[in-house]
PDB file of C-alpha atoms in Angstrom:
ATOM      1  CA  MET E  29      -3.280  -8.325   8.175  1.00 50.00           C
ATOM      2  CA  ASN E  30      -4.026 -10.897  10.744  1.00 48.00           C
ATOM      3  CA  GLU E  31      -3.319  -8.711  13.479  1.00 54.00           C
ATOM      4  CA  GLU E  32      -3.967 -11.684  16.071  1.00 62.00           C
ATOM      5  CA  ASP E  33      -0.889 -13.677  15.396  1.00 68.00           C
ATOM      6  CA  GLY E  34       1.256 -10.674  13.364  1.00 72.00           C
ATOM      7  CA  ARG E  35       1.136 -12.907  10.063  1.00 80.00           C
ATOM      8  CA  VAL E  36       0.416 -11.525   6.943  1.00 79.00           C
ATOM      9  CA  ASP E  37      -1.863 -12.937   4.347  1.00 85.00           C
ATOM     10  CA  HIS E  38       0.586 -13.067   1.607  1.00 88.00           C
ATOM     11  CA  THR E  39      -2.661 -13.294  -1.149  1.00 92.00           C
ATOM     12  CA  LYS E  40      -3.418  -9.668   0.061  1.00 94.00           C
ATOM     13  CA  LEU E  41      -0.263  -8.580  -0.892  1.00 96.00           C
ATOM     14  CA  ARG E  42       0.303  -6.234  -4.121  1.00 96.00           C
ATOM     15  CA  THR E  43       3.061  -5.097  -6.256  1.00 96.00           C
ATOM     16  CA  VAL E  44       3.180  -1.415  -7.346  1.00 96.00           C
ATOM     17  CA  LYS E  45       2.407  -2.453 -11.471  1.00 96.00           C
ATOM     18  CA  GLN E  46      -0.587  -4.485  -9.262  1.00 96.00           C
ATOM     19  CA  ILE E  47      -2.116  -2.035  -7.884  1.00 95.00           C
ATOM     20  CA  VAL E  48      -2.380   0.640 -10.668  1.00 95.00           C
ATOM     21  CA  ALA E  49      -3.690  -1.991 -12.810  1.00 96.00           C
ATOM     22  CA  GLU E  50      -6.540  -2.981 -10.308  1.00 93.00           C
ATOM     23  CA  ALA E  51      -7.116   0.752  -9.659  1.00 91.00           C
ATOM     24  CA  PRO E  52      -6.892   2.792 -12.817  1.00 88.00           C
ATOM     25  CA  TRP E  53      -7.404   6.307 -11.488  1.00 91.00           C
ATOM     26  CA  LEU E  54      -3.774   5.773  -9.889  1.00 93.00           C
ATOM     27  CA  THR E  55      -0.999   6.150 -11.559  1.00 96.00           C
ATOM     28  CA  GLU E  56       2.069   4.157 -11.311  1.00 96.00           C
ATOM     29  CA  GLY E  57       3.752   7.422 -11.076  1.00 97.00           C
ATOM     30  CA  LYS E  58       1.840   8.882  -8.143  1.00 96.00           C
ATOM     31  CA  MET E  59       1.931   5.169  -6.237  1.00 96.00           C
ATOM     32  CA  ARG E  60       5.508   5.638  -6.357  1.00 97.00           C
ATOM     33  CA  TRP E  61       5.167   8.987  -5.286  1.00 97.00           C
ATOM     34  CA  LEU E  62       3.275   7.864  -1.807  1.00 96.00           C
ATOM     35  CA  LEU E  63       5.512   5.430  -1.678  1.00 96.00           C
ATOM     36  CA  PHE E  64       8.160   7.597  -1.035  1.00 97.00           C
ATOM     37  CA  HIS E  65       6.727   9.957   1.150  1.00 97.00           C
ATOM     38  CA  ARG E  66       5.446   7.192   3.257  1.00 96.00           C
ATOM     39  CA  ASP E  67       6.727   8.490   6.393  1.00 95.00           C
ATOM     40  CA  SER E  68       5.525  11.621   5.808  1.00 96.00           C
ATOM     41  CA  ASN E  69       1.891  10.924   4.508  1.00 94.00           C
ATOM     42  CA  GLY E  70       0.993   8.356   7.114  1.00 94.00           C
ATOM     43  CA  LEU E  71       1.686   5.305   4.951  1.00 95.00           C
ATOM     44  CA  ALA E  72       4.555   3.713   6.846  1.00 94.00           C
ATOM     45  CA  ARG E  73       2.687   3.578  10.020  1.00 94.00           C
ATOM     46  CA  SER E  74      -0.176   2.378   8.862  1.00 93.00           C
ATOM     47  CA  GLY E  75       0.995  -0.903   8.058  1.00 90.00           C
ATOM     48  CA  ALA E  76       0.067  -1.071   4.519  1.00 94.00           C
ATOM     49  CA  VAL E  77       3.524  -1.318   3.338  1.00 96.00           C
ATOM     50  CA  LEU E  78       6.033  -3.868   3.986  1.00 94.00           C
ATOM     51  CA  ARG E  79       9.691  -4.553   2.603  1.00 93.00           C
ATOM     52  CA  VAL E  80      10.901  -7.722   1.961  1.00 91.00           C
ATOM     53  CA  GLY E  81      14.369  -7.770   0.707  1.00 92.00           C
ATOM     54  CA  GLY E  82      14.663  -4.585  -1.565  1.00 92.00           C
ATOM     55  CA  ARG E  83      11.154  -4.870  -2.562  1.00 94.00           C
ATOM     56  CA  LEU E  84       8.238  -2.825  -1.540  1.00 95.00           C
ATOM     57  CA  TYR E  85       4.582  -4.804  -0.897  1.00 96.00           C
ATOM     58  CA  ILE E  86       1.299  -2.682  -0.070  1.00 96.00           C
ATOM     59  CA  HIS E  87      -1.414  -4.783   1.422  1.00 95.00           C
ATOM     60  CA  ILE E  88      -4.297  -4.280  -0.186  1.00 95.00           C
ATOM     61  CA  ASP E  89      -6.566  -4.176   2.973  1.00 94.00           C
ATOM     62  CA  GLY E  90      -4.428  -1.597   4.479  1.00 94.00           C
ATOM     63  CA  PHE E  91      -3.811   0.272   1.384  1.00 95.00           C
ATOM     64  CA  GLN E  92      -7.711   0.579   1.022  1.00 94.00           C
ATOM     65  CA  ALA E  93      -7.853   1.789   4.806  1.00 95.00           C
ATOM     66  CA  TRP E  94      -5.408   4.263   4.804  1.00 95.00           C
ATOM     67  CA  LEU E  95      -6.972   6.023   1.054  1.00 93.00           C
ATOM     68  CA  ALA E  96     -10.041   6.265   3.344  1.00 92.00           C
ATOM     69  CA  ASP E  97      -8.525   7.674   6.142  1.00 92.00           C
ATOM     70  CA  ASN E  98      -7.019  10.271   3.791  1.00 87.00           C
ATOM     71  CA  THR E  99      -9.223  11.529   1.519  1.00 83.00           C
ATOM     72  CA  CYS E 100     -11.619  14.188   1.853  1.00 78.00           C
ATOM     73  CA  ALA E 101     -15.096  14.935  -0.292  1.00 69.00           C
ATOM     74  CA  ALA E 102     -14.295  17.473  -3.035  1.00 65.00           C
TER      75      ALA E 102
END
């Protein structure tokens, strides 16, 4: 995302299926669960999720930053 002028780099947007294809450790069900709970898990506040019409798109850089901030070592 370009925070300086508010524009979004459309080449960085992904659908749920595209995210899952790029991240084999993530299932489609888990990704949809994360999106369903985006208000409570901070994903909505991160700016990584965009709604265009009736569809949700994930900004890959924003999602990766959110993921890094919300994971812990086991």
